[in-house]
Amino acid sequence: MASFKIALLLGVIAFASACSQAPGTTTTTVTTTVTTVSADDGETGILTAHERSLIRKTWDQARKDGDVPPKILFRFVKAHPEYQKMFSKFADVPQSELMTNGNFLAQSYTILAGLNVVIQSLSSQELMANQLNALGGAHKARGATPIMFEQFGGILEEVLAEELGSGFTAEARQAWKNGLAALVVGIAKNLKKAEDLADPQTKLTPHQIQDVQRSWENIRNGRNALVSSIFIKLFKETPRIQKFFAKFGSVAVDALPGNAEYEKQVALVADRLDTMVSAMDDKLQLLGNINYMRYTHTERGIPRGPWEDFGRLLLESLAANGVSSDDLDSWKGVLGVFVNGISPRN
């Protein structure tokens, strides 16, 4: 399984190789380095030597038809048009023109070359073992997800069945299914899952939102005390920040707890924080809250520094309240989004 899932990854993953290329470029690079392949020697994980042989045989038959590579890629972007935008060189080409577009055809045959090399090298663990981390890391940055490869594998299987007809036996189909399943399992550990993809507007991932809302729920009943402790630390660290609060700007820091105006401000901030955290899974409401905070605090002339300091002290307080390190990482990302939205860098 190890050799196959890494091997097939090199070929199938080529469909995303154009994502990081600048629009307007036409160069296509195909890696064809081949290491000496050892003979098939029984089972490799869930794949047997016979299954590897069936995969090679059916692929060798199908790749002789030059229409197969463009057919696979065309059917993939037709079934999932949102993925066409990942291919910068033909992202805006009408689908009706793709099969005659040079950049599209070049990408199609890049996939063919990649698949051809790796399928003929299924038994060479040495060839593939050093590639998984690099490939997973590279495509994680591009936002590729396991579901995309599942979908591509389904299209590949469909085209093979059409091209080979009766030659694509039930036994051969099962061999491909097993191999493609191994592929997805192998790359799932290295590619971003849907919950790890940031929303382009809020810059937050579902994973971050879930972590923050869950951990906040455990401490939200004590949010006033939490915010008050942060303010006290903040005013002691940087006394001039207290001057932004005219109604208690001249009150001694140690005398603030119990001061009516101060307690009102604490409650206001605590409730605003609660509202923003609760609204993170409602994009429009979240952006509305951030814009409101930005507008009202810009008028008061509050610089970015106090927001950053408040966020830092909030993280310290969350840690002291038992919030896990993983959840704290999510809080860091969320607070960064809040601060950047409320007080953008100049």
Coordinates of C-alpha atoms in Angstrom, one line a residue:
M1 CA 0.0 0.0 0.0
A2 CA 2.8 2.4 0.9
S3 CA 4.4 2.2 -2.5
F4 CA 1.1 2.5 -4.4
K5 CA -0.5 5.3 -2.5
I6 CA 2.7 7.4 -2.8
A7 CA 3.2 6.5 -6.4
L8 CA -0.2 7.2 -7.6
L9 CA -0.2 10.4 -5.7
L10 CA 2.6 11.8 -7.9
G11 CA 0.5 11.3 -11.0
V12 CA -3.0 12.3 -9.8
I13 CA -1.6 15.3 -7.9
A14 CA -0.3 16.7 -11.1
F15 CA -3.8 17.9 -11.9
A16 CA -3.2 20.7 -9.4
S17 CA 0.3 21.6 -10.5
A18 CA -0.8 24.7 -12.5
C19 CA -2.4 26.3 -9.4
S20 CA 0.7 28.2 -8.4
Q21 CA 1.8 29.4 -11.8
A22 CA 1.4 33.0 -12.7
P23 CA -1.3 33.8 -15.3
G24 CA 0.0 34.2 -18.8
T25 CA 2.9 31.7 -18.4
T26 CA 3.0 28.7 -20.7
T27 CA 5.8 26.6 -19.4
T28 CA 4.9 23.0 -18.3
T29 CA 7.4 21.0 -16.3
V30 CA 7.1 17.2 -16.1
T31 CA 9.3 15.3 -13.7
T32 CA 10.2 11.9 -15.3
T33 CA 13.0 10.7 -13.0
V34 CA 12.7 6.9 -12.6
T35 CA 14.5 4.8 -10.0
T36 CA 15.2 1.2 -10.7
V37 CA 12.0 -0.7 -9.9
S38 CA 12.1 -3.9 -7.9
A39 CA 10.0 -6.9 -9.0
D40 CA 6.6 -7.5 -7.6
D41 CA 6.8 -9.7 -4.6
G42 CA 3.4 -10.5 -3.2
E43 CA 1.2 -8.1 -1.3
T44 CA 2.0 -4.4 -0.5
G45 CA -0.5 -3.4 2.1
I46 CA -4.0 -3.8 0.6
L47 CA -2.6 -4.2 -3.0
T48 CA -1.4 -7.5 -4.3
A49 CA 1.1 -8.1 -7.0
H50 CA -1.8 -9.1 -9.2
E51 CA -3.7 -5.9 -8.5
R52 CA -0.6 -3.8 -9.4
S53 CA -0.3 -5.8 -12.6
L54 CA -3.9 -5.1 -13.5
I55 CA -3.5 -1.4 -12.9
R56 CA -0.4 -1.3 -15.1
K57 CA -2.0 -3.4 -17.9
T58 CA -5.2 -1.3 -18.0
W59 CA -3.3 1.9 -17.9
D60 CA -1.0 0.9 -20.7
Q61 CA -4.0 0.1 -22.8
A62 CA -5.8 3.3 -22.1
R63 CA -2.9 5.7 -22.5
K64 CA -2.4 4.6 -26.1
D65 CA -5.4 6.7 -27.0
G66 CA -4.2 10.3 -27.1
D67 CA -7.7 11.6 -26.3
V68 CA -7.8 10.0 -22.8
P69 CA -5.8 12.7 -20.9
P70 CA -7.8 15.7 -22.1
K71 CA -11.0 13.7 -21.6
I72 CA -10.2 13.0 -18.0
L73 CA -9.3 16.6 -17.1
F74 CA -12.2 18.0 -19.1
R75 CA -14.7 15.8 -17.4
F76 CA -13.2 16.7 -14.0
V77 CA -13.6 20.5 -14.5
K78 CA -17.0 20.1 -16.1
A79 CA -18.3 18.1 -13.1
H80 CA -16.6 20.4 -10.7
P81 CA -16.3 23.8 -12.4
E82 CA -15.2 25.5 -9.2
Y83 CA -11.8 23.7 -9.6
Q84 CA -11.1 25.2 -13.0
K85 CA -10.2 28.4 -11.1
M86 CA -7.3 26.6 -9.6
F87 CA -5.6 26.3 -13.0
S88 CA -4.4 29.8 -13.6
K89 CA -3.5 29.3 -17.3
F90 CA -7.0 28.4 -18.3
A91 CA -9.1 29.5 -15.3
D92 CA -11.3 31.8 -17.4
V93 CA -11.4 29.8 -20.7
P94 CA -15.0 28.9 -21.5
Q95 CA -15.5 25.1 -21.1
S96 CA -16.7 24.9 -24.7
E97 CA -13.1 25.9 -25.8
L98 CA -11.1 23.9 -23.4
M99 CA -10.5 20.9 -25.6
T100 CA -8.8 23.1 -28.2
N101 CA -6.9 25.3 -25.7
G102 CA -3.2 24.7 -25.7
N103 CA -2.7 25.3 -22.0
F104 CA -5.5 22.9 -21.1
L105 CA -4.1 20.2 -23.4
A106 CA -0.6 20.7 -22.0
Q107 CA -1.9 20.2 -18.5
S108 CA -3.7 17.1 -19.6
Y109 CA -0.6 15.5 -20.9
T110 CA 1.3 16.6 -17.8
I111 CA -1.1 14.3 -15.9
L112 CA -0.5 11.5 -18.4
A113 CA 3.2 11.8 -18.1
G114 CA 3.0 11.8 -14.3
L115 CA 0.6 8.8 -14.1
N116 CA 2.7 6.9 -16.6
V117 CA 5.9 7.2 -14.6
V118 CA 4.4 6.3 -11.3
I119 CA 2.2 3.5 -12.4
Q120 CA 5.2 1.8 -14.0
S121 CA 7.0 2.2 -10.6
L122 CA 4.4 0.9 -8.3
S123 CA 6.7 -1.6 -6.6
S124 CA 9.5 0.9 -5.8
Q125 CA 9.1 2.3 -2.3
E126 CA 12.4 4.0 -2.6
L127 CA 11.2 6.1 -5.5
M128 CA 8.2 7.4 -3.6
A129 CA 9.1 7.4 0.1
N130 CA 10.7 10.8 0.1
Q131 CA 8.0 12.5 -1.9
L132 CA 4.9 12.3 0.3
N133 CA 5.8 15.1 2.8
A134 CA 7.0 17.4 0.1
L135 CA 3.9 16.9 -2.1
G136 CA 1.5 17.1 0.8
G137 CA 3.1 20.3 2.1
A138 CA 3.1 21.9 -1.4
H139 CA -0.5 21.1 -2.1
K140 CA -1.7 21.9 1.4
A141 CA -0.6 25.5 0.8
R142 CA -2.7 25.6 -2.4
G143 CA -5.8 24.5 -0.6
A144 CA -6.1 21.1 -2.1
T145 CA -8.3 18.7 -0.1
P146 CA -8.8 14.9 0.0
I147 CA -12.3 15.2 -1.5
M148 CA -10.8 16.7 -4.7
F149 CA -8.7 13.6 -5.2
E150 CA -11.6 11.3 -4.5
Q151 CA -13.6 13.1 -7.1
F152 CA -10.7 13.0 -9.6
G153 CA -10.3 9.3 -9.0
G154 CA -13.9 8.7 -9.7
I155 CA -13.6 10.5 -13.0
L156 CA -10.5 8.6 -13.9
E157 CA -12.3 5.3 -13.2
E158 CA -15.2 6.3 -15.4
V159 CA -13.0 7.2 -18.4
L160 CA -11.0 4.0 -18.1
A161 CA -14.3 2.0 -18.1
E162 CA -15.5 3.8 -21.2
E163 CA -12.2 3.5 -23.1
L164 CA -11.5 -0.1 -22.3
G165 CA -15.0 -1.5 -22.4
S166 CA -15.0 -5.2 -21.6
G167 CA -11.2 -5.0 -21.0
F168 CA -12.0 -3.1 -17.8
T169 CA -13.1 -6.1 -15.9
A170 CA -14.7 -6.1 -12.5
E171 CA -11.4 -7.4 -11.1
A172 CA -9.5 -4.5 -12.8
R173 CA -12.0 -2.0 -11.5
Q174 CA -11.7 -3.2 -8.0
A175 CA -7.9 -3.0 -8.2
W176 CA -8.2 0.7 -9.2
K177 CA -10.8 1.3 -6.4
N178 CA -8.4 -0.2 -3.9
G179 CA -5.5 1.9 -5.2
L180 CA -7.4 5.1 -5.3
A181 CA -8.7 4.5 -1.8
A182 CA -5.1 4.1 -0.7
L183 CA -4.2 7.3 -2.4
V184 CA -6.8 9.3 -0.5
V185 CA -5.8 7.7 2.8
G186 CA -2.2 8.6 2.1
I187 CA -2.7 12.2 1.2
A188 CA -5.4 13.0 3.8
K189 CA -2.7 13.3 6.5
N190 CA -0.9 16.0 4.5
L191 CA -3.6 18.0 2.7
K192 CA -6.0 20.5 4.3
K193 CA -9.4 19.2 5.1
A194 CA -12.4 21.4 4.5
E195 CA -12.6 22.5 8.1
D196 CA -9.0 23.9 7.8
L197 CA -9.7 26.1 4.8
A198 CA -10.0 29.8 5.7
D199 CA -13.0 31.8 4.4
P200 CA -11.7 34.3 1.9
Q201 CA -13.5 37.2 3.6
T202 CA -13.3 36.5 7.3
K203 CA -9.9 34.7 7.1
L204 CA -11.2 32.2 9.7
T205 CA -11.4 28.4 9.3
P206 CA -14.3 26.3 10.6
H207 CA -11.8 24.5 12.8
Q208 CA -10.7 27.8 14.4
I209 CA -14.3 28.8 15.0
Q210 CA -15.2 25.5 16.5
D211 CA -12.2 25.6 18.9
V212 CA -12.8 29.1 20.0
Q213 CA -16.5 28.8 20.5
R214 CA -16.2 25.6 22.4
S215 CA -13.5 26.9 24.8
W216 CA -15.3 30.2 25.2
E217 CA -18.5 28.4 26.3
N218 CA -16.7 26.9 29.2
I219 CA -15.6 30.3 30.6
R220 CA -18.2 32.8 29.3
N221 CA -20.2 32.9 32.5
G222 CA -17.1 34.4 34.2
R223 CA -16.4 36.8 31.3
N224 CA -16.8 40.0 33.3
A225 CA -14.2 38.9 35.8
L226 CA -11.9 37.8 33.0
V227 CA -12.1 41.1 31.2
S228 CA -11.7 43.1 34.4
S229 CA -8.5 41.2 35.2
I230 CA -7.2 41.9 31.7
F231 CA -7.9 45.6 32.1
I232 CA -6.2 45.9 35.4
K233 CA -3.1 44.2 34.0
L234 CA -3.3 46.4 30.9
F235 CA -3.6 49.7 32.8
K236 CA -0.7 48.7 35.1
E237 CA 1.5 47.8 32.2
T238 CA 0.7 50.9 30.1
P239 CA -1.0 53.6 32.3
R240 CA -1.7 55.9 29.3
I241 CA -4.2 53.4 27.9
Q242 CA -6.5 54.1 30.9
K243 CA -6.7 57.7 29.7
F244 CA -8.8 56.6 26.7
F245 CA -11.6 56.0 29.2
A246 CA -12.6 59.5 30.3
K247 CA -15.1 58.4 33.0
F248 CA -12.5 56.5 35.1
G249 CA -9.3 57.6 33.5
S250 CA -8.1 59.3 36.7
V251 CA -9.2 56.6 39.1
A252 CA -6.4 54.7 40.8
V253 CA -6.0 51.2 39.1
D254 CA -6.4 49.4 42.4
A255 CA -9.6 51.3 43.1
L256 CA -11.2 50.4 39.8
P257 CA -13.0 47.2 40.8
G258 CA -16.3 48.4 42.3
N259 CA -16.3 51.7 40.4
A260 CA -19.6 51.9 38.7
E261 CA -18.3 53.4 35.4
Y262 CA -15.5 50.9 35.2
E263 CA -17.8 48.0 35.8
K264 CA -20.1 49.2 33.1
Q265 CA -17.2 49.3 30.7
V266 CA -16.1 45.9 31.7
A267 CA -19.6 44.5 31.1
L268 CA -19.8 46.3 27.8
V269 CA -16.4 44.8 26.5
A270 CA -17.2 41.4 27.9
D271 CA -20.6 41.3 26.1
R272 CA -19.1 42.6 22.9
L273 CA -16.4 39.9 23.0
D274 CA -19.2 37.3 23.7
T275 CA -21.2 38.6 20.7
M276 CA -18.2 38.5 18.4
V277 CA -17.3 34.9 19.4
S278 CA -20.8 33.8 19.1
A279 CA -21.2 35.3 15.7
M280 CA -18.1 33.8 14.1
D281 CA -20.0 31.1 12.2
D282 CA -22.3 33.8 10.8
K283 CA -20.1 35.6 8.3
L284 CA -22.2 38.7 7.7
Q285 CA -22.8 39.2 11.4
L286 CA -19.2 38.8 12.3
L287 CA -18.0 41.3 9.6
G288 CA -20.7 43.7 10.7
N289 CA -19.5 43.5 14.3
I290 CA -15.8 44.0 13.3
N291 CA -16.7 47.0 11.1
Y292 CA -18.8 48.5 13.9
M293 CA -15.9 48.1 16.4
R294 CA -13.5 49.7 13.9
Y295 CA -15.8 52.7 13.2
T296 CA -16.5 53.5 16.9
H297 CA -12.9 53.1 18.1
T298 CA -11.3 54.9 15.2
E299 CA -13.4 58.0 16.3
R300 CA -11.9 57.7 19.7
G301 CA -8.4 57.6 18.4
I302 CA -7.4 54.3 20.0
P303 CA -4.3 53.0 18.3
R304 CA -3.5 49.4 17.4
G305 CA -1.1 48.7 20.3
P306 CA -3.8 48.5 23.0
W307 CA -5.7 46.0 20.9
E308 CA -2.7 43.8 20.5
D309 CA -1.9 44.0 24.2
F310 CA -5.5 43.2 25.1
G311 CA -5.3 40.1 22.9
R312 CA -2.0 39.0 24.4
L313 CA -3.3 39.3 27.9
L314 CA -6.5 37.5 26.9
L315 CA -4.5 34.6 25.6
E316 CA -2.6 34.5 28.9
S317 CA -5.9 34.5 30.9
L318 CA -7.3 31.7 28.7
A319 CA -4.3 29.6 29.3
A320 CA -4.6 30.2 33.0
N321 CA -8.2 29.1 32.8
G322 CA -7.2 25.7 31.3
V323 CA -7.7 26.3 27.6
S324 CA -5.7 23.7 25.7
S325 CA -2.7 24.6 23.5
D326 CA -4.5 23.6 20.4
D327 CA -7.4 25.8 21.2
L328 CA -5.0 28.6 22.1
D329 CA -3.6 28.4 18.6
S330 CA -7.0 28.9 17.2
W331 CA -7.6 31.8 19.5
K332 CA -4.4 33.4 18.3
G333 CA -5.6 33.2 14.7
V334 CA -9.1 34.6 15.6
L335 CA -7.7 37.4 17.7
G336 CA -5.4 38.3 14.9
V337 CA -8.4 38.6 12.6
F338 CA -10.2 40.7 15.1
V339 CA -7.3 43.1 15.7
N340 CA -6.6 43.4 12.0
G341 CA -10.2 44.2 11.3
I342 CA -10.7 46.7 14.1
S343 CA -7.3 48.4 13.8
P344 CA -5.6 47.6 10.5
R345 CA -1.9 48.2 10.1
N346 CA -1.0 51.4 8.4

